[in-house]
Short mmCIF file of C-alpha atoms and ligand atoms in Angstrom, two decimals:
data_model
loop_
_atom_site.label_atom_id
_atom_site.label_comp_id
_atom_site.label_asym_id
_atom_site.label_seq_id
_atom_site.Cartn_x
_atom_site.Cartn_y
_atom_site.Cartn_z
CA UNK A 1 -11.25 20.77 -6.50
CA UNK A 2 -8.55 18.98 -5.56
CA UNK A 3 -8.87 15.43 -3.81
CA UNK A 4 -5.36 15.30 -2.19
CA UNK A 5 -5.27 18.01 0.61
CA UNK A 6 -2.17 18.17 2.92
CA UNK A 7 -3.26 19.98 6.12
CA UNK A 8 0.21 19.12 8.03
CA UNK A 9 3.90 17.81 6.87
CA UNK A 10 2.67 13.85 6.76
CA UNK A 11 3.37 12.28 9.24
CA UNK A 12 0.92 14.77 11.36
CA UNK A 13 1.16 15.07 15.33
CA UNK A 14 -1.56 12.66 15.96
CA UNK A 15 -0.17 9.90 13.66
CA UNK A 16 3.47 10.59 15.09
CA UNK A 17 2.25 10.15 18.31
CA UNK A 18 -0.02 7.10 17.75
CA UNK A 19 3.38 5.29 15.91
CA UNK A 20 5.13 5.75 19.33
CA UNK A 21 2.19 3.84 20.77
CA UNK A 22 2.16 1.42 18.30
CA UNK A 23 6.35 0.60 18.42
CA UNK A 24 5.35 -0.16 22.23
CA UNK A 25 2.29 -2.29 21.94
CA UNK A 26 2.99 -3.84 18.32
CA UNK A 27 5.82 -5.93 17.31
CA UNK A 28 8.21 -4.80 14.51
CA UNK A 29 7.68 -7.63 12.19
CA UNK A 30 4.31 -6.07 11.24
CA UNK A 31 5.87 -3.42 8.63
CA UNK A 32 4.56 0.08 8.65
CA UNK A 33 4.71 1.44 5.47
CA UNK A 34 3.08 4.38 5.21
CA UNK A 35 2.78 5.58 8.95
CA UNK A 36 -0.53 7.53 9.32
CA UNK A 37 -3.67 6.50 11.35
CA UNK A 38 -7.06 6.50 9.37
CA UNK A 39 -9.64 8.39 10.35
CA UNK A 40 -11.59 7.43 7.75
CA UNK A 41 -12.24 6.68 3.84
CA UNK A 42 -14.91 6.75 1.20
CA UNK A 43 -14.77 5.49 -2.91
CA UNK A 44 -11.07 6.12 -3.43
CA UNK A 45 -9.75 8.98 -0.90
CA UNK A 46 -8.91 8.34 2.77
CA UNK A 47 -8.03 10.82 5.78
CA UNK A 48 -6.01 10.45 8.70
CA UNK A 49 -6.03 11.78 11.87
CA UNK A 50 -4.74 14.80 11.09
CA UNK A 51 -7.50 15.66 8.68
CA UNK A 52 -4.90 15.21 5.85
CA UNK A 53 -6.30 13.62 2.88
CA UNK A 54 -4.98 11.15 0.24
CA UNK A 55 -5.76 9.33 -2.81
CA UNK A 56 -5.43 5.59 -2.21
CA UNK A 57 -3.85 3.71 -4.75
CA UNK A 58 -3.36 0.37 -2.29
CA UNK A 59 -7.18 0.02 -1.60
CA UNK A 60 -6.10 -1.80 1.47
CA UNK A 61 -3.72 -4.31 -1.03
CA UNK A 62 -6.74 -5.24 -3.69
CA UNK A 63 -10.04 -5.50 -1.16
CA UNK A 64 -12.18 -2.35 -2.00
CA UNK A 65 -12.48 -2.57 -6.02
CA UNK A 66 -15.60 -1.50 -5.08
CA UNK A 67 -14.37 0.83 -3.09
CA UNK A 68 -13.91 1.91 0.53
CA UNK A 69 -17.85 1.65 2.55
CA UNK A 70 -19.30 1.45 -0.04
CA UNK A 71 -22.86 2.29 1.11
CA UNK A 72 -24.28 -1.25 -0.37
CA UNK A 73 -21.87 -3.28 1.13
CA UNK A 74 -22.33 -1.09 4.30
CA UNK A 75 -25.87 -1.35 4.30
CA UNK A 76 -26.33 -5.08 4.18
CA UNK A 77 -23.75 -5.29 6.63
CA UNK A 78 -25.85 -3.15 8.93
CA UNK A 79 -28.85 -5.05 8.32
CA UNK A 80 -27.29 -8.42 9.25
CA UNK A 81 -26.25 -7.03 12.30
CA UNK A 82 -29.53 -6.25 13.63
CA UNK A 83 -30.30 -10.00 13.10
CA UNK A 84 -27.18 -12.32 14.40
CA UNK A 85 -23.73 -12.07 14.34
CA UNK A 86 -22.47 -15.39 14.58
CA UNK A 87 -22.97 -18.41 14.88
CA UNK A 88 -20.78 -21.28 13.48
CA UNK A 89 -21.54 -22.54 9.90
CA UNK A 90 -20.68 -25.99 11.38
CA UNK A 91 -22.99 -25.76 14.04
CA UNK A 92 -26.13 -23.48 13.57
CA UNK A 93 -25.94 -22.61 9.56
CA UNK A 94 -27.97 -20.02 8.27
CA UNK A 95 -28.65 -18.95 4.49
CA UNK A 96 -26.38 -16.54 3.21
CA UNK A 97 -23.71 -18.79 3.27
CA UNK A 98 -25.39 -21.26 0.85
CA UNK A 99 -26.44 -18.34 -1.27
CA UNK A 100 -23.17 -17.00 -1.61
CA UNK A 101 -21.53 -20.54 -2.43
CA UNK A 102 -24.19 -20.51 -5.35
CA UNK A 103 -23.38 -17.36 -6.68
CA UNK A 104 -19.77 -17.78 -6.67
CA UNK A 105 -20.51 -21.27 -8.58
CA UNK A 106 -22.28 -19.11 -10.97
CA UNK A 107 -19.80 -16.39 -11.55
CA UNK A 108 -16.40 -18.14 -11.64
CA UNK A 109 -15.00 -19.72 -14.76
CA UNK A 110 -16.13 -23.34 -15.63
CA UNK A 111 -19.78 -24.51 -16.83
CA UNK A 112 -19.15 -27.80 -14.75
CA UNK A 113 -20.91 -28.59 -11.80
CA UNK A 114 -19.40 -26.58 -8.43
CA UNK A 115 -19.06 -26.05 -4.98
CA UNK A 116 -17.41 -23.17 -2.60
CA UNK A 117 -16.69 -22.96 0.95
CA UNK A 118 -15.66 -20.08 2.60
CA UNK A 119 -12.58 -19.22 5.28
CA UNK A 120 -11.39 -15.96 6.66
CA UNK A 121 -8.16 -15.47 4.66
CA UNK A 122 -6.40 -15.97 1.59
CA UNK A 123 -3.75 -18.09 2.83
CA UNK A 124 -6.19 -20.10 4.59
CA UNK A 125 -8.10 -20.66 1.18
CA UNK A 126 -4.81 -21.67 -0.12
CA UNK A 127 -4.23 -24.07 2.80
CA UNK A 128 -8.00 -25.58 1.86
CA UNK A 129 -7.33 -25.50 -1.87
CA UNK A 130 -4.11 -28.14 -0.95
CA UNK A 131 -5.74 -29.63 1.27
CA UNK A 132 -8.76 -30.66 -1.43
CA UNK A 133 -6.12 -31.40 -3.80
CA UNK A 134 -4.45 -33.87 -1.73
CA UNK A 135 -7.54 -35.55 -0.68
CA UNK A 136 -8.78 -35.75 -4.40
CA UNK A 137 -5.62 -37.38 -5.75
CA UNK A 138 -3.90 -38.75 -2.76
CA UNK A 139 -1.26 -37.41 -3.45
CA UNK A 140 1.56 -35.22 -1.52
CA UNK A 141 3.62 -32.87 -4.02
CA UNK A 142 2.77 -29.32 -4.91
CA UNK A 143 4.45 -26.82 -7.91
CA UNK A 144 4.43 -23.21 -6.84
CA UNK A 145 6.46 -20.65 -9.24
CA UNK A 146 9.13 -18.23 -8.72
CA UNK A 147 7.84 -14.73 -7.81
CA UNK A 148 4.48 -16.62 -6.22
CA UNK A 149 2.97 -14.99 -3.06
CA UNK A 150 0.10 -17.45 -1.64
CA UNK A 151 0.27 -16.15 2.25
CA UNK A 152 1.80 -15.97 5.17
CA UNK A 153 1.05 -19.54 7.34
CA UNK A 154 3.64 -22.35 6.97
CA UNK A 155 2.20 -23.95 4.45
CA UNK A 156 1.55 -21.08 1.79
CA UNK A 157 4.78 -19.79 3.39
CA UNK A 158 6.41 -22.98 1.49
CA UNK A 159 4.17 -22.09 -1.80
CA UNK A 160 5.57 -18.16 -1.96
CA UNK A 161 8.80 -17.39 -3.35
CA UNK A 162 10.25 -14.43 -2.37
CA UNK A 163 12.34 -15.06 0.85
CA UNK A 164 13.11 -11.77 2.47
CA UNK A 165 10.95 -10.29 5.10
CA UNK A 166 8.10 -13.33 4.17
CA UNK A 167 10.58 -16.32 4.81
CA UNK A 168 13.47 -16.28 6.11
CA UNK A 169 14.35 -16.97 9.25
CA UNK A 170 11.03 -19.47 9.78
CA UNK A 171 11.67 -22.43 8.62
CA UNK A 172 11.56 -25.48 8.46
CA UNK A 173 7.76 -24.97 5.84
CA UNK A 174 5.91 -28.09 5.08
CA UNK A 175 7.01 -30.57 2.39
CA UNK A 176 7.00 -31.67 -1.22
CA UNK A 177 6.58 -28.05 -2.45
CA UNK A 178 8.60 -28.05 -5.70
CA UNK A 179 9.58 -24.24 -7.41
CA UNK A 180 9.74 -23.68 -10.79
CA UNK A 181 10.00 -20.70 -13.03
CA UNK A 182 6.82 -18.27 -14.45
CA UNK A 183 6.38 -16.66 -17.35
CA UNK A 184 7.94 -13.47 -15.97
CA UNK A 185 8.82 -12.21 -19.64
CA UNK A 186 10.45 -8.99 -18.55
CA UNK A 187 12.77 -11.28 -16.81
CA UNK A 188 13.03 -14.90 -18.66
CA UNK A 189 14.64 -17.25 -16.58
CA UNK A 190 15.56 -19.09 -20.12
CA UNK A 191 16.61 -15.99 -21.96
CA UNK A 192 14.38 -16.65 -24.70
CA UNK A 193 11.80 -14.15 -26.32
CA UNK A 194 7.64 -14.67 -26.87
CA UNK A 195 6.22 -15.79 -28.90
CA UNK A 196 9.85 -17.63 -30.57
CA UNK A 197 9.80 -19.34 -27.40
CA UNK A 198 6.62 -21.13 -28.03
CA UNK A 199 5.64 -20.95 -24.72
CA UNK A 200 9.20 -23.59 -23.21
CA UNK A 201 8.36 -22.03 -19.38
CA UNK A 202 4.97 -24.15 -19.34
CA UNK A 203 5.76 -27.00 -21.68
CA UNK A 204 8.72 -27.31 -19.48
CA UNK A 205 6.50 -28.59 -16.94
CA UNK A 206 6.97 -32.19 -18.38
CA UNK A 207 10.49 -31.66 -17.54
CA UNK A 208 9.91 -31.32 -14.09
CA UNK A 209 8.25 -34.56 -13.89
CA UNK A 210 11.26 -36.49 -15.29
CA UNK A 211 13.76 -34.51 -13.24
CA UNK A 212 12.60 -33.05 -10.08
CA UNK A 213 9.65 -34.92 -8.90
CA UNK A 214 7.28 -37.29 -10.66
CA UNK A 215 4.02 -36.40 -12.08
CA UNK A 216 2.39 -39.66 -10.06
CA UNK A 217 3.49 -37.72 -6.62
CA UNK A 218 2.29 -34.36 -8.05
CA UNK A 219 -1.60 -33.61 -6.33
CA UNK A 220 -1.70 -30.19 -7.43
CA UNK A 221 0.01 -26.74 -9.84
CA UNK A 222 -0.98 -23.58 -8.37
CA UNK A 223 -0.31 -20.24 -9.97
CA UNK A 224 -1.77 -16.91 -9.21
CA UNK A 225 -2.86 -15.95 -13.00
CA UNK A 226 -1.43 -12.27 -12.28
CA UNK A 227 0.84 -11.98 -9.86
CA UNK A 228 0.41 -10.24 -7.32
CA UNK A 229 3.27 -9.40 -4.69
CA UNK A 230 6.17 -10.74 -7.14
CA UNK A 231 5.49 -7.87 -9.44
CA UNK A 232 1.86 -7.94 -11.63
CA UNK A 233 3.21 -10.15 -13.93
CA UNK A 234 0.76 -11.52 -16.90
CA UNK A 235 2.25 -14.27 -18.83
CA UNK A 236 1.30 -14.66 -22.75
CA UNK A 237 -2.52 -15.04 -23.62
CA UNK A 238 -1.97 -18.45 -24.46
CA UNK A 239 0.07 -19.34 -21.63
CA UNK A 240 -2.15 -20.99 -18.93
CA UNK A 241 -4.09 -23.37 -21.54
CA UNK A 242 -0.96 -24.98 -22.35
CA UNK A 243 -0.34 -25.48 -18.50
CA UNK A 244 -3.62 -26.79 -17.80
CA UNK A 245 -3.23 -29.14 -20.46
CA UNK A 246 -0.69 -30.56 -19.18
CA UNK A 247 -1.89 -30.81 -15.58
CA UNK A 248 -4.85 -32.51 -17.26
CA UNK A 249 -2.63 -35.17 -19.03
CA UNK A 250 -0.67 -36.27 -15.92
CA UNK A 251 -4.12 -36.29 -13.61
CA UNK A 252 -2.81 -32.97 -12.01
CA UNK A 253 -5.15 -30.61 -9.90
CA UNK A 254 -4.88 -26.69 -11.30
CA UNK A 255 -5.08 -24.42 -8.66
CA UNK A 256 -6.05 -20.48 -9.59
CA UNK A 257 -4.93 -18.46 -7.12
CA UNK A 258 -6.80 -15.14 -7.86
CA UNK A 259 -6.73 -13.83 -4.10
CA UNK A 260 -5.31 -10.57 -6.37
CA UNK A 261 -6.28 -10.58 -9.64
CA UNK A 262 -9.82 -11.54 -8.64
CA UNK A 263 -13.03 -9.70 -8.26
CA UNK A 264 -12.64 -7.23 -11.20
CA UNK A 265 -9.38 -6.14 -11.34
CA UNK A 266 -8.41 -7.57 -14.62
CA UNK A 267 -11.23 -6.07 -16.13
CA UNK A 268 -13.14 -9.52 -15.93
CA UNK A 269 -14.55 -11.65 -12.66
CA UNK A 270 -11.50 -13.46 -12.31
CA UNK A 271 -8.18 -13.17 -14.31
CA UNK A 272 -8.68 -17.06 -15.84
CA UNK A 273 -11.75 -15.66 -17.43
CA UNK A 274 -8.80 -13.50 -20.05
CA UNK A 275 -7.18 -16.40 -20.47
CA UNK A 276 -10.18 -18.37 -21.60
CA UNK A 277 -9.24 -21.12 -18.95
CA UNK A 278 -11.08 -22.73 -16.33
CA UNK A 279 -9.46 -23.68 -13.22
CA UNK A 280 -10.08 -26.93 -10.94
CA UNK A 281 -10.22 -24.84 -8.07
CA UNK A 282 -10.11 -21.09 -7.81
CA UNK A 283 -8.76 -19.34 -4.93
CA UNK A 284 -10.60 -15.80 -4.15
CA UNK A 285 -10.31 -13.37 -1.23
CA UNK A 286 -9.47 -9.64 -0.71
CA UNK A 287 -12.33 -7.31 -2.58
CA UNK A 288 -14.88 -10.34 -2.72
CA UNK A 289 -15.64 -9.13 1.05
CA UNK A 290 -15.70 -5.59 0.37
CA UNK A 291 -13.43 -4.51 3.22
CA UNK A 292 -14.67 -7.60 5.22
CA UNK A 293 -12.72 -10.76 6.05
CA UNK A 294 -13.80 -13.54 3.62
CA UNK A 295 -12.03 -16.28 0.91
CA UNK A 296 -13.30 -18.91 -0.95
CA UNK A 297 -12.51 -21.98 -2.59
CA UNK A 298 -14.89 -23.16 -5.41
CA UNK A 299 -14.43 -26.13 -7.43
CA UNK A 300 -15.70 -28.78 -9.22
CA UNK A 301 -17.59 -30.49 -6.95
CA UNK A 302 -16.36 -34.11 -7.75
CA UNK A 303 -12.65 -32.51 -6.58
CA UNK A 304 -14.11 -30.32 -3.44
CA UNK A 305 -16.24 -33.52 -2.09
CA UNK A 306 -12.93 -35.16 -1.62
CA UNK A 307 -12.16 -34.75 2.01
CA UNK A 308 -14.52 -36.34 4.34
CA UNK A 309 -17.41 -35.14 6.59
CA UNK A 310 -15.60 -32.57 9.20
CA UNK A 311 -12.42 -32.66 7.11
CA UNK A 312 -12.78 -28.69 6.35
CA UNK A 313 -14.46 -25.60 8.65
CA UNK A 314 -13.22 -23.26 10.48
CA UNK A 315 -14.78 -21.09 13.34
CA UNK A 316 -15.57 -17.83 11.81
CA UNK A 317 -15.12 -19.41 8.35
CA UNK A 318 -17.77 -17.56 6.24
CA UNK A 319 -18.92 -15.34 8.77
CA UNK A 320 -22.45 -13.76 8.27
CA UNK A 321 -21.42 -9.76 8.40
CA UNK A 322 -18.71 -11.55 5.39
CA UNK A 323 -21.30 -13.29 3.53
CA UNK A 324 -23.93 -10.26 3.31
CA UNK A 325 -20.83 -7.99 2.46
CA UNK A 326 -19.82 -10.36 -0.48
CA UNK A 327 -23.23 -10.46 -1.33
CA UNK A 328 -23.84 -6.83 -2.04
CA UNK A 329 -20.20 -7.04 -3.71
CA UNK A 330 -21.72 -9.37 -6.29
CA UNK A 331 -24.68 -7.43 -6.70
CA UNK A 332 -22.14 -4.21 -7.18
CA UNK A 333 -20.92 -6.40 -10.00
CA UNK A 334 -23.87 -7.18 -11.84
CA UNK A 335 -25.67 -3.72 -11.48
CA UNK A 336 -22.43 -1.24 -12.39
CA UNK A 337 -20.10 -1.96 -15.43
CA UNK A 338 -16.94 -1.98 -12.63
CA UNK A 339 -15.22 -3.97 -15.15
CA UNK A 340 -15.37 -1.69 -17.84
CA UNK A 341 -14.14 0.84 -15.81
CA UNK A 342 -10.72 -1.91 -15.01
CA UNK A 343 -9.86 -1.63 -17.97
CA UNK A 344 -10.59 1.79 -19.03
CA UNK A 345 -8.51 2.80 -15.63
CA UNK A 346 -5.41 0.37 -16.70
CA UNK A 347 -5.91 1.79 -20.52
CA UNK A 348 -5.42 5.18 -19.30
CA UNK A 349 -2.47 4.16 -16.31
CA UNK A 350 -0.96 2.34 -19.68
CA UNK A 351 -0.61 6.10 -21.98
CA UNK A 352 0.83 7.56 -19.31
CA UNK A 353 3.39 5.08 -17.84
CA UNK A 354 4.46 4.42 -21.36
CA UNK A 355 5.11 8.45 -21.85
CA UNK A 356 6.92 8.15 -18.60
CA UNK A 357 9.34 5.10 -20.13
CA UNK A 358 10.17 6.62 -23.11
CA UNK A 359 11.72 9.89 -20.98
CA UNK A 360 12.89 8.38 -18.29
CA UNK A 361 15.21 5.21 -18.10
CA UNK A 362 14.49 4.10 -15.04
CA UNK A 363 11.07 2.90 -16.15
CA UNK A 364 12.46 -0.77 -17.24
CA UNK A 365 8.67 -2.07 -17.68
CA UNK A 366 4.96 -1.38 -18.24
CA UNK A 367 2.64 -4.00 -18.07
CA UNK A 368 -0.45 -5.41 -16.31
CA UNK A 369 -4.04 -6.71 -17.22
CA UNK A 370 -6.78 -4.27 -17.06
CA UNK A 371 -6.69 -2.49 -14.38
CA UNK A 372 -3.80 -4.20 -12.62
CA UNK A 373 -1.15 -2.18 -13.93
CA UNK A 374 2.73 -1.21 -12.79
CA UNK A 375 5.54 -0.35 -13.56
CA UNK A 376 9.21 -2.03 -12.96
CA UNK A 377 11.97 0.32 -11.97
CA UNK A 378 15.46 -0.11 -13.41
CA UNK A 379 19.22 0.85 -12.91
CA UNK A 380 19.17 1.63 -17.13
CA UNK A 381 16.95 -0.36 -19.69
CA UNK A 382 19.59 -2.09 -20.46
CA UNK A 383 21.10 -3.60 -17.32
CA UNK A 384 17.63 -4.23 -15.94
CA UNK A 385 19.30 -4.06 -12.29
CA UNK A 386 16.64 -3.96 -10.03
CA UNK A 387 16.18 0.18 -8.98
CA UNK A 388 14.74 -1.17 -5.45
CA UNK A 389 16.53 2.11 -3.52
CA UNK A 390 14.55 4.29 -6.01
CA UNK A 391 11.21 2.45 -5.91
CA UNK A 392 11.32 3.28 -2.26
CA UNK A 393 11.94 6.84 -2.68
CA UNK A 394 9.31 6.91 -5.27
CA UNK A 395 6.58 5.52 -2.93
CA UNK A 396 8.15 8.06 -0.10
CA UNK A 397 7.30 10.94 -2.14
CA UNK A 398 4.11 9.78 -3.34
CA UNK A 399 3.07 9.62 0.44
CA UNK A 400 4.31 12.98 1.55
CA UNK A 401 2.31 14.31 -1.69
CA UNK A 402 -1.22 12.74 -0.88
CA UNK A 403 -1.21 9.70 -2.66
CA UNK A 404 -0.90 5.97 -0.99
CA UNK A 405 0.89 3.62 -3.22
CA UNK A 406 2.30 0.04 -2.34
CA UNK A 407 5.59 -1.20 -3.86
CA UNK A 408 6.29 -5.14 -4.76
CA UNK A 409 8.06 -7.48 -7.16
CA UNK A 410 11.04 -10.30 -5.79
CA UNK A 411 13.08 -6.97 -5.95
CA UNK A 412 11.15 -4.59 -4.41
CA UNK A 413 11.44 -2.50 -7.31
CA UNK A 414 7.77 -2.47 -8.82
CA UNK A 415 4.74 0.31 -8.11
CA UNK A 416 1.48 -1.50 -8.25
CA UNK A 417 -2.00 0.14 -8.96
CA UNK A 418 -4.69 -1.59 -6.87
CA UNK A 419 -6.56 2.02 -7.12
CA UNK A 420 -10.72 1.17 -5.81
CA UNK A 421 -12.68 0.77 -9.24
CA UNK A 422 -14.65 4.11 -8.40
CA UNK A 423 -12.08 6.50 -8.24
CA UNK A 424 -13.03 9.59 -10.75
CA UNK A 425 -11.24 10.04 -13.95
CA UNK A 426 -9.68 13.79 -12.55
CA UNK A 427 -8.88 12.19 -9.52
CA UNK A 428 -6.74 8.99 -11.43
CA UNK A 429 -5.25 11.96 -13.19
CA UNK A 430 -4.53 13.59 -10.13
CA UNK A 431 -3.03 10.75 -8.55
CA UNK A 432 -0.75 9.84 -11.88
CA UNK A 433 0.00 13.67 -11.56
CA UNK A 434 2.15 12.80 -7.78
CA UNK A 435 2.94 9.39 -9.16
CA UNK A 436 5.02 11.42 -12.62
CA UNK A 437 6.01 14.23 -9.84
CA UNK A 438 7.57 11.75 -7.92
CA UNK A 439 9.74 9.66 -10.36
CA UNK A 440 10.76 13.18 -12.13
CA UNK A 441 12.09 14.47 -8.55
CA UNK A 442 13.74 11.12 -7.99
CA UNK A 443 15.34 10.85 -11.74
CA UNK A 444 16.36 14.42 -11.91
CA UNK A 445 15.80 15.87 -7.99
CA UNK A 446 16.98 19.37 -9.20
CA UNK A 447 15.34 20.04 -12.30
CA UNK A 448 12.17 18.07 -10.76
CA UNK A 449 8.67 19.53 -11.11
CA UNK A 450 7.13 22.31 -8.78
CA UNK A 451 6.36 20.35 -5.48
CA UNK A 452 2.54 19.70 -5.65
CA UNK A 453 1.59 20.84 -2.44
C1 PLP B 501 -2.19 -14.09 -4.61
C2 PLP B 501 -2.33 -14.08 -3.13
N1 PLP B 501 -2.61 -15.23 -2.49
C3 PLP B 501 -2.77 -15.27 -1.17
C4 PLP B 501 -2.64 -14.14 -0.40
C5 PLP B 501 -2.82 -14.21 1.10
O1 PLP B 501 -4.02 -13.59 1.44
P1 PLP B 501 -4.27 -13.13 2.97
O2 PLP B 501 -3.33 -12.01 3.24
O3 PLP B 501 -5.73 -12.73 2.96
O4 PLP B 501 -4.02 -14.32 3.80
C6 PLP B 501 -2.34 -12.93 -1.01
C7 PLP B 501 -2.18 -11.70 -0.21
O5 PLP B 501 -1.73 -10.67 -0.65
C8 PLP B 501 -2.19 -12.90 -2.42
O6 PLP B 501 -1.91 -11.77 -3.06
#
């Protein structure tokens, strides 16, 4: 039986009516892209209020690889509430915290020694990750690339890229960020072709130092190994040693930003682990909570013992309702073979995205790492002009069909697949059923496919 089932026209009468509320009581600058109220979700599906249910390809943008309440992750959660709630790692510290900070030490790239704290948010990892950079090499400058998304507070406001809705309009950002481009293949910014190129994007680096800022004022390179909102973009297998390499040469802190391509998506832990690299400090967030609030930094401990006594916290930082969700989330890891299932998901996305390019032109590029897959949406393979008009009716239709999808890429023009880990092999199909459904009826709107519902 089917997953997807479409009690009303979507948006129903409750969500309608609960938008009206919200354009009253919410300001506009929070977007509303697909504008139904959850009633509530389970593995890979969600309902709304209306009783219409969907297939959810966003997974709440990359936290539920383990999917939505999980009963684990629910279950620990439960039993730390009967116990305390909070009280202030800084203050009253309790032991889940330091357990969790071990395990992530264990499971993230690196056999060096290692410590993690915890915050509340990716961009407020970010802000820590900087912040233990700086300390460790006193020193100010940062390199962010093009496409980058690290967050939305001032200073990973100055780290991300792409400048409409996330930047414009608020600066002045903090200092000594310097930009420079990312292996974004599909897109070179130097018009060459891998593997001729022999890799100029990252050795190019050493360019940078001589004529944009120099390596002596450079504490820290961050790059999100995947990324994320500027499109799922994986550079070249060998891509990220050379980088490192040279961070390593010039005394530079590298910063893995894997708030996305973290916890499984990849089809390993972390993304770095496909490269075969190991970070200085990696940056995690989204599904390590399991649909809770929680980020990390973890380190080598030399580099994360930099700032002093009182130099890092936070309030609810590492929360204990977080910690026992993570918890169970790493214990999800060990017990199931979630990242088998990644990559069988982003295997089977790949076939059919690839039969999609080859009859329809608007599909300019399929690509992704394990199970962080998408597709870029074109004017004509040829012009590469960003479709961004399209991409939006694409994701429309998906939504009035039963399936949840979230667009991104600097151009708007890219369909992401952040689909929780669990979802059923007829139920991907089903979903990649809308998905096809809906670039057909936007490619060719009158010979398009019978409507699906
Ligand atoms: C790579 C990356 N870094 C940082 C962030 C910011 O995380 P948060 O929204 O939890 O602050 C995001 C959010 O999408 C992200 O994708």
């Amino acid at each position: 039986m089917s997953t997807i089932q479409l009690r009303t026209p979507v948006p129903g009468p409750k969500s309608k009516a609960l938008s009206d509320r919200r354009a009253k009581a919410v300001p506009r600058g929070l977007s509303h892209g697909t504008p139904i109220y959850v009633a509530k979700a389970e593995d890979a599906w969600l309902e709304d209020v209306d009783g219409n249910r969907y297939l959810d390809f966003a997974g709440g943008i990359g936290c539920l690889n383990v999917g939505h309440r999980r009963h684990e992750v629910v279950d620990a959660v439960r039993k730390q509430l009967d116990s305390f709630l909070h009280t202030c790692v800084q203050v009253t510290p309790y032991e889940s915290y330091v357990r969790l900070a071990e395990r992530m030490n264990q499971v993230t790239p690196g056999t060096f020694p290692k410590k993690t704290m915890f915050v509340n948010s990716g961009a407020e990892a970010v802000e820590n990750a900087i912040k233990i950079a700086r300390a460790h090499t006193k020193r100010p400058g940062v390199i962010a690339f093009e496409d980058a998304f690290h967050g939305r507070t001032m200073m990973t406001l100055a780290l991300t890229s792409k400048t409409h809705p996330y930047k414009a309009g608020f600066a002045p950002f903090p200092s000594d960020v310097y930009r420079i481009p990312y292996a974004y293949c599909y897109r070179c910014s130097y018009s060459l072709k891998y593997p001729s190129c022999e890799l100029y994007c990252a050795r190019h680096l050493e360019d940078t130092f001589k004529r944009v800022v120099a390596n002596e004022d450079v504490a820290a390179v961050i790059a999100e190994p995947v990324l994320g909102e500027g499109g799922f973009i994986a550079p070249p297998p060998d891509y990220f040693k050379v980088l490192i390499e040279l961070c390593h040469k010039y005394g530079i802190v590298f910063i893995a930003d894997e708030v996305q391509s973290g916890f499984g998506r990849t089809g390993a832990l972390f993304a770095c682990e496909r490269y075969g690299v190991e970070p200085d400090l990696l940056v995690s967030a989204k599904s390590l909570g399991g649909g809770l609030p929680l980020a990390a930094v973890t380190g080598r401990a030399e580099i994360m013992d930099a700032p002093g006594v009182g130099g890092l916290g936070g309030t609810f930082a590492g929360n204990p309702l977080s910690c026992a969700a993570a918890l169970a989330v790493l214990d999800l890891f060990e017990r199931e073979n979630l990242l088998a299932r990644a990559n069988q998901l982003g295997d089977h996305f790949q076939r059919r995205a690839r039969e999609w390019q080859r009859r329809w032109p608007i599909i300019g590029d399929v690509r992704g790492l394990g199970g962080m897959q998408a597709i870029e949406l074109v004017q004509s393979q040829e012009s590469k002009a960003p479709a961004s008009e399209e991409t939006k009716k694409i994701a429309q239709y998906c939504y009035e069909h039963g399936l949840i999808t979230i667009t991104a890429g600097s151009y708007s023009n890219v369909i992401r697949v952040l689909v929780p880990l669990v979802i059923t092999n007829e139920q991907m199909d089903e979903a990649l059923d809308v998905l096809e459904s809906a670039i057909a009826n936007v490619c060719d709107p009158k010979g398009a496919v019978a409507q699906l519902v």
